[in-house]
CSV table of C-alpha atoms in Angstrom, one decimal:
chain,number,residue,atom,x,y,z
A,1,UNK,CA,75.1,70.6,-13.9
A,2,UNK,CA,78.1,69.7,-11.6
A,3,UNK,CA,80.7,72.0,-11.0
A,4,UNK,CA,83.7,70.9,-13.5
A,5,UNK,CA,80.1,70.5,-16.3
A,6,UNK,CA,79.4,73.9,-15.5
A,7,UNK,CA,83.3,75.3,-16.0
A,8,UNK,CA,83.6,72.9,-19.3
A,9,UNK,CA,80.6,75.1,-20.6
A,10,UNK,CA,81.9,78.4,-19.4
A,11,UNK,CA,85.3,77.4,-21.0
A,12,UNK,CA,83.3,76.3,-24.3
A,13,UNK,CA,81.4,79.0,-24.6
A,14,UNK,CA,84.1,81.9,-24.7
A,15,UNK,CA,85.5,80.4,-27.9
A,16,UNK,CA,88.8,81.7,-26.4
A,17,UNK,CA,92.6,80.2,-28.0
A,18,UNK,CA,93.1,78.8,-24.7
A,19,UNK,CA,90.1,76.0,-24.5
A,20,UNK,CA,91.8,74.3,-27.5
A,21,UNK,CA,95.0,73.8,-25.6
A,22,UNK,CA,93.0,72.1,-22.7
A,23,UNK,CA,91.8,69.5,-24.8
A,24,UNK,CA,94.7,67.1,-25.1
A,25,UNK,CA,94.9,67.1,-21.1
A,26,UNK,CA,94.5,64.0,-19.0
A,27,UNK,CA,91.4,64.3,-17.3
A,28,UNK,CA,92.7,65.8,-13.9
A,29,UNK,CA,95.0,68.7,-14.8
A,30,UNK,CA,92.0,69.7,-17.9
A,31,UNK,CA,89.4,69.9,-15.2
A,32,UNK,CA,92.0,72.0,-12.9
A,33,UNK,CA,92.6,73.9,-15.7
A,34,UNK,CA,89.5,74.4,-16.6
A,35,UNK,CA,88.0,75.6,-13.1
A,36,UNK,CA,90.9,77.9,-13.5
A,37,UNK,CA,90.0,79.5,-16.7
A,38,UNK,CA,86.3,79.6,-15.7
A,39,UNK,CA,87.3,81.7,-12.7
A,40,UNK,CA,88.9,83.9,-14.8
A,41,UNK,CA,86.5,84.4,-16.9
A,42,UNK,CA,83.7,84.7,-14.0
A,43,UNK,CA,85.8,87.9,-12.9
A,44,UNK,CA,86.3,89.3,-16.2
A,45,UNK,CA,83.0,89.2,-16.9
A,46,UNK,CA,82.1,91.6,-14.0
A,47,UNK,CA,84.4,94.3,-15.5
A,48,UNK,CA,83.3,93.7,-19.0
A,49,UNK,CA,79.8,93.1,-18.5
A,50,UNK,CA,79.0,95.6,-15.6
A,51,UNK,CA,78.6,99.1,-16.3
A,52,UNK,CA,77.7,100.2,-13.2
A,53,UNK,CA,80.9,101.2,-11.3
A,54,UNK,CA,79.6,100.8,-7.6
A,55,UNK,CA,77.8,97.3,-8.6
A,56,UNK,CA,81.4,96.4,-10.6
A,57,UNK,CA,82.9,97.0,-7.2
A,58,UNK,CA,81.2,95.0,-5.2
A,59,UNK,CA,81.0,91.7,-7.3
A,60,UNK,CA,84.6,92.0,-7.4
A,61,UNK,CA,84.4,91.7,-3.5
A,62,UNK,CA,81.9,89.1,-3.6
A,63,UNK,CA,84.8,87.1,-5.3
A,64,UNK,CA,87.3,88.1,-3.0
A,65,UNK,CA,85.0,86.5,0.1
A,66,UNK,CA,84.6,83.5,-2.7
A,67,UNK,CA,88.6,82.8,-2.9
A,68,UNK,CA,88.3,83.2,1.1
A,69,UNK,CA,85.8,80.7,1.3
A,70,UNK,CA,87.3,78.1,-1.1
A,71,UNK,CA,90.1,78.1,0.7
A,72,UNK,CA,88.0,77.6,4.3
A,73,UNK,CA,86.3,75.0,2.3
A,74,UNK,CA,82.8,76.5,2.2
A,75,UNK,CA,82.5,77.8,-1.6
A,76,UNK,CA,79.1,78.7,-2.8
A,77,UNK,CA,79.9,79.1,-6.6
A,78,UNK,CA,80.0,76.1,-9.2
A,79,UNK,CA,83.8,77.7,-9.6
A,80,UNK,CA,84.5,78.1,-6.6
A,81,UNK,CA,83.3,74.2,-5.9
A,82,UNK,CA,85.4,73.0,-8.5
A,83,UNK,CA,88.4,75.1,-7.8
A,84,UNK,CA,88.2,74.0,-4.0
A,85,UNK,CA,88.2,69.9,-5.8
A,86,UNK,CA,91.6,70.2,-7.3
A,87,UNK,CA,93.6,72.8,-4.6
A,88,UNK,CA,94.3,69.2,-2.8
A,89,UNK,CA,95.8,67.7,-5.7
A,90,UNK,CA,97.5,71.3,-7.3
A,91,UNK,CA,99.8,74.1,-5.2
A,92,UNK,CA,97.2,77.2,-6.5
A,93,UNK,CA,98.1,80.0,-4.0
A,94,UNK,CA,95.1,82.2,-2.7
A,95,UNK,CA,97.4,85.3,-3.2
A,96,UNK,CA,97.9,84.8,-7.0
A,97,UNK,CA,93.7,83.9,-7.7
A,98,UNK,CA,93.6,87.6,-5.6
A,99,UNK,CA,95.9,89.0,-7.6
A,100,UNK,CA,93.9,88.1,-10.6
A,101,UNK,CA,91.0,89.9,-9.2
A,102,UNK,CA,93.6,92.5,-9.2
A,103,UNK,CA,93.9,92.8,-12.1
A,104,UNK,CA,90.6,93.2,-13.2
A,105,UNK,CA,89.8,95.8,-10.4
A,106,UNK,CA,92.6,98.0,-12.5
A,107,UNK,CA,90.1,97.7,-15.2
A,108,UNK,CA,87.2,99.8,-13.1
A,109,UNK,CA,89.8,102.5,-11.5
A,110,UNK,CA,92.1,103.5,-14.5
A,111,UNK,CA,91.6,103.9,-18.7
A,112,UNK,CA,95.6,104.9,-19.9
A,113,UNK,CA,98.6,103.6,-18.7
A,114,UNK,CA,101.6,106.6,-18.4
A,115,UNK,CA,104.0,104.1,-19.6
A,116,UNK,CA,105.2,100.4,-20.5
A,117,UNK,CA,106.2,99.7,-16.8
A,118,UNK,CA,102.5,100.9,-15.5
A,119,UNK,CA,101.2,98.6,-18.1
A,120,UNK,CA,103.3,95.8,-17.0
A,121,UNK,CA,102.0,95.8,-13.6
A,122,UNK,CA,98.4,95.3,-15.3
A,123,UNK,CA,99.5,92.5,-17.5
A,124,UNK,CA,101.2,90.3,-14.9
A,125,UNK,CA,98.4,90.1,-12.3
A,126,UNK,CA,96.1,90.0,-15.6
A,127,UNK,CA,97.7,86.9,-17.3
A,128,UNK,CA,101.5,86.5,-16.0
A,129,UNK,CA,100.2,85.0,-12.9
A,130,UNK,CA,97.3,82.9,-14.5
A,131,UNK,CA,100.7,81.5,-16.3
A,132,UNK,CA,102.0,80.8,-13.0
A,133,UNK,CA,99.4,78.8,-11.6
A,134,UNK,CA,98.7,77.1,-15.4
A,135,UNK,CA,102.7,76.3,-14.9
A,136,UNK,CA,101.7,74.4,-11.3
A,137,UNK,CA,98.8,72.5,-12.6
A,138,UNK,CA,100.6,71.3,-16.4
A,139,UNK,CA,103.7,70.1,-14.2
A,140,UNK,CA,106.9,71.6,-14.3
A,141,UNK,CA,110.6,70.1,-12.8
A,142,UNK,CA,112.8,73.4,-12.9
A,143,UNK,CA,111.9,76.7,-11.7
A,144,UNK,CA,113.0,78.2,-15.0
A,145,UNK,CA,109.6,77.2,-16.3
A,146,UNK,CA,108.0,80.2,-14.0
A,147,UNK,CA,110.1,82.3,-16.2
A,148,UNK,CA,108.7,81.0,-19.3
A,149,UNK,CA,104.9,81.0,-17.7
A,150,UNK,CA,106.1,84.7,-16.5
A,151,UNK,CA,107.2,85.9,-20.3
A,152,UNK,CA,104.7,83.8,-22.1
A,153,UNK,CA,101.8,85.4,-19.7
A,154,UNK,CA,103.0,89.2,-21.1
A,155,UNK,CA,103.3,88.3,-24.4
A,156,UNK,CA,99.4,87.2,-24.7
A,157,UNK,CA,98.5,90.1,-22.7
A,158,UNK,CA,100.4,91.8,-25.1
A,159,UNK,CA,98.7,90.5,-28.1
A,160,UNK,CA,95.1,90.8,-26.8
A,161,UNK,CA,95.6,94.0,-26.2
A,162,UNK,CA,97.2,94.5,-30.0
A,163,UNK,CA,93.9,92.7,-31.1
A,164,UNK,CA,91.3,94.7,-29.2
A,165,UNK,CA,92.5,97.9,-29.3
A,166,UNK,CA,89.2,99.1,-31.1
A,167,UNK,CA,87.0,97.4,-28.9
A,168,UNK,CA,88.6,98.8,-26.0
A,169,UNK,CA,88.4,102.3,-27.2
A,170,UNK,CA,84.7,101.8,-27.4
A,171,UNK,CA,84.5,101.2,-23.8
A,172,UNK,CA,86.7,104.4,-23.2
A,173,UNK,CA,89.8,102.6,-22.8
A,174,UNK,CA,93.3,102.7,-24.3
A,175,UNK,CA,95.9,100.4,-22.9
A,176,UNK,CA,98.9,101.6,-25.4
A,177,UNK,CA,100.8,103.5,-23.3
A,178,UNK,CA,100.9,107.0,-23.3
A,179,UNK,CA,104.4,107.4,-24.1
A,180,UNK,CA,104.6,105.4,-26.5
A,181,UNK,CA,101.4,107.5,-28.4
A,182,UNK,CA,103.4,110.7,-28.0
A,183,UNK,CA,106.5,108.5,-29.4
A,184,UNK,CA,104.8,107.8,-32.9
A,185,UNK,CA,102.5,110.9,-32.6
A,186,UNK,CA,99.6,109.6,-32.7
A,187,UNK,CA,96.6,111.4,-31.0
A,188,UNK,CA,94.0,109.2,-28.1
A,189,UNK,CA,91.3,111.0,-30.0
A,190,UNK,CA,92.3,109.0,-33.5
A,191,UNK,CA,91.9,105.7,-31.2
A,192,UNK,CA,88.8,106.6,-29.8
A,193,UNK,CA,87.2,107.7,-33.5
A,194,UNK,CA,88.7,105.2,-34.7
A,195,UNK,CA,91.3,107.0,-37.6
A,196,UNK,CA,93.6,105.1,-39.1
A,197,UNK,CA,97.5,106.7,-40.4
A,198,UNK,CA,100.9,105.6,-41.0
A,199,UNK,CA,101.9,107.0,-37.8
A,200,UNK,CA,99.2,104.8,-36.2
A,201,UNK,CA,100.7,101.2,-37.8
A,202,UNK,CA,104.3,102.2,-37.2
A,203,UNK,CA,102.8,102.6,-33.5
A,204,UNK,CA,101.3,98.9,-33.3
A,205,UNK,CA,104.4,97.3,-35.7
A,206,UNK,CA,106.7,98.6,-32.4
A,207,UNK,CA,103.5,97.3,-29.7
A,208,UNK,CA,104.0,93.7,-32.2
A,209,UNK,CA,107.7,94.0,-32.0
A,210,UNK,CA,107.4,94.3,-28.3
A,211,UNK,CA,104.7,91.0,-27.8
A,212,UNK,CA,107.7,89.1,-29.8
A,213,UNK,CA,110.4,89.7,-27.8
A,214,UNK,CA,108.4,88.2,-24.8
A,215,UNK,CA,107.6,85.7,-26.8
A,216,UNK,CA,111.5,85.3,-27.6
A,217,UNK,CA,112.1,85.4,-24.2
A,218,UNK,CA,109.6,82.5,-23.0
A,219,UNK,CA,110.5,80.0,-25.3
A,220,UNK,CA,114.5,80.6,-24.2
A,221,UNK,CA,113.4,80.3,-20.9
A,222,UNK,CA,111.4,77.0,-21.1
A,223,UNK,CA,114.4,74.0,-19.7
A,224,UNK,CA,114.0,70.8,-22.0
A,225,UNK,CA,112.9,68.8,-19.2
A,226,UNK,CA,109.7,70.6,-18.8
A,227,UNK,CA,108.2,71.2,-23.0
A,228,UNK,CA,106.7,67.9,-23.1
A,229,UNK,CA,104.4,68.9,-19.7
A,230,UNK,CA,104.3,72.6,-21.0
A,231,UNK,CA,102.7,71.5,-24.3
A,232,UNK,CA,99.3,73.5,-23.8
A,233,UNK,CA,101.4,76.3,-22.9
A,234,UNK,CA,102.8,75.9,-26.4
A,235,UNK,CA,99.8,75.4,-28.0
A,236,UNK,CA,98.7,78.9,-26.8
A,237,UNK,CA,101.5,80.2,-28.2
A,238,UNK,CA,101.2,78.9,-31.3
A,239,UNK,CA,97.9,80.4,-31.9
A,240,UNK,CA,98.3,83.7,-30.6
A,241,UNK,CA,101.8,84.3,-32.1
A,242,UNK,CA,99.4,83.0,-36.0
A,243,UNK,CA,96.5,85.7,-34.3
A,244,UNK,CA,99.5,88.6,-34.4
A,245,UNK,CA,101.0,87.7,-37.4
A,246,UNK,CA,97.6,87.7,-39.1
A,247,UNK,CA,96.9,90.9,-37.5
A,248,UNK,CA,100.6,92.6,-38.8
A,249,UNK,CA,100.3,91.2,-42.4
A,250,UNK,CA,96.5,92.6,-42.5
A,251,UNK,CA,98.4,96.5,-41.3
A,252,UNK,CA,97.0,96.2,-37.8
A,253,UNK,CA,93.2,97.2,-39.3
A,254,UNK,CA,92.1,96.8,-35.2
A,255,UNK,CA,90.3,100.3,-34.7
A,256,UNK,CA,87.4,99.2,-36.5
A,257,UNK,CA,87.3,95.4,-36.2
A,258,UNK,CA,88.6,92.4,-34.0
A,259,UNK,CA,90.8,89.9,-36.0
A,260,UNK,CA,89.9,86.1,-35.2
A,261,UNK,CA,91.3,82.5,-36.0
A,262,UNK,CA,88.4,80.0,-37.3
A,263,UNK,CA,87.9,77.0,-34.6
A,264,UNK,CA,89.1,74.4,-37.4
A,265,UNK,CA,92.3,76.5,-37.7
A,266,UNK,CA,93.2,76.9,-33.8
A,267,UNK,CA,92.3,73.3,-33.4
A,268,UNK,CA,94.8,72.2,-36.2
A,269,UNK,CA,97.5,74.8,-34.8
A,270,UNK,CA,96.7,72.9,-31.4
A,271,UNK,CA,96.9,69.3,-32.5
A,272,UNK,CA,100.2,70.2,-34.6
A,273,UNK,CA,102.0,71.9,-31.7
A,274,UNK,CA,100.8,68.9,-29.8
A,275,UNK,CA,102.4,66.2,-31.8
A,276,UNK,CA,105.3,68.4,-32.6
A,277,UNK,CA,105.7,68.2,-28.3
């Protein structure tokens, strides 16, 4: 398959909230897009997928020679060959792609984050600046729309982590930070067994109330001129502010199982926020 094929498929097969946004997208900013999220994913996948920390390491690297390359013009990846099609038509910096890689690398050197401003660090290079470069390639007319991609980045790192918070414990991670545990009492051992209390959901109602602020704070920050060209943006939104709203009304049950939104549901949310502009 050609390059933009073989993104489309990695984009399709993820299932993620984010490939229904892409679909009302004329054909050049969905394949930029696209290439985009398939490069994320490629580098995700390493951490994810790759339990061997020395061999984690070094396909990180191998990615950080393939941004170098795309950039020279010489990819060797389908990603890389359709990234290195749309950098002529879209301002994608190299620094920011590395910064995503980043973010992942974060992933293979550190489990627990002492506080909220560690964990911010994590979340920018792990989805604020995949906001920023989304920002470049919808369109934007006033810089206050890299506030919003900025705010709106956090609050969907935010909310992943919210969701995943049992599936990350089973790989030995916990991203709520540690203060905020010793706030509401609540022990790293229940996480990682998985124990459920009152202590725990007053824990994740203030990690909700936190994800909604910087949701708050995107949409203030989004200038009128710019929601029309923002609409996938929007459409993200509006299914992962439904994803943590589900999650809060069913008491944040997410040490023992990952709450979801059906495909017919996100692709209604989508093609509702979409005519709503």
């Amino acid at each position: 398959m050609n390059p933009h094929a073989y993104c489309q498929d990695k984009a399709a097969q993820s299932g993620s909230s984010f490939y229904y946004s892409f679909l009302f997208l004329p054909t050049e900013r969905r394949q930029a897009i696209t290439a985009l999220y398939a490069f994320c994913r490629e580098v995700d996948d390493v951490v994810d997928e790759c339990h061997d920390l020395s061999l984690a390491q070094t396909k990180l690297q191998w990615w950080r020679q393939e941004v170098g390359r795309i950039y020279d013009g010489q990819p060797t990846h389908p990603v890389g060959f359709a990234l290195r099609e749309v950098l002529g038509r879209f301002d994608l910096p190299r620094e920011q792609l590395l910064e995503i890689i980043d973010g992942m690398a974060m992933d293979l050197q550190q489990t627990r984050y002492l506080d909220f401003k560690g964990l911010q660090l994590y979340c920018y290079r792990a989805a604020s600046v995949v906001g920023l470069l989304a920002a470049e390639i919808f369109g934007y007319s006033d810089r206050a729309t890299l506030k919003y991609a900025h705010d709106l980045g956090m609050a969907f790192q935010l909310t992943n982590i919210i969701r995943d918070v049992g599936e990350d414990a089973r790989r030995g991670r916990i991203y709520l930070p540690i203060e905020d545990l010793q706030r509401f009492q609540v022990p790293a051992a229940d996480i990682l067994a998985a124990r459920y209390s009152e202590n725990f959901r007053a824990l994740m109602a203030f990690q909700a109330e936190r994800a909604r602020r910087f949701y708050a704070q995107a949409y203030a920050h989004l200038p009128a001129i710019d929601r029309k060209s923002q609409r996938p943006g929007l459409i993200m939104a509006a299914i992962y502010r439904t994803l943590l709203e589900e999650i809060a009304r069913d008491g944040f049950k997410v040490l023992d199982r990952r709450t979801s939104l059906t495909p017919i549901r996100k692709l209604w949310i989508a093609w509702r926020t979409w005519i709503k502009g």
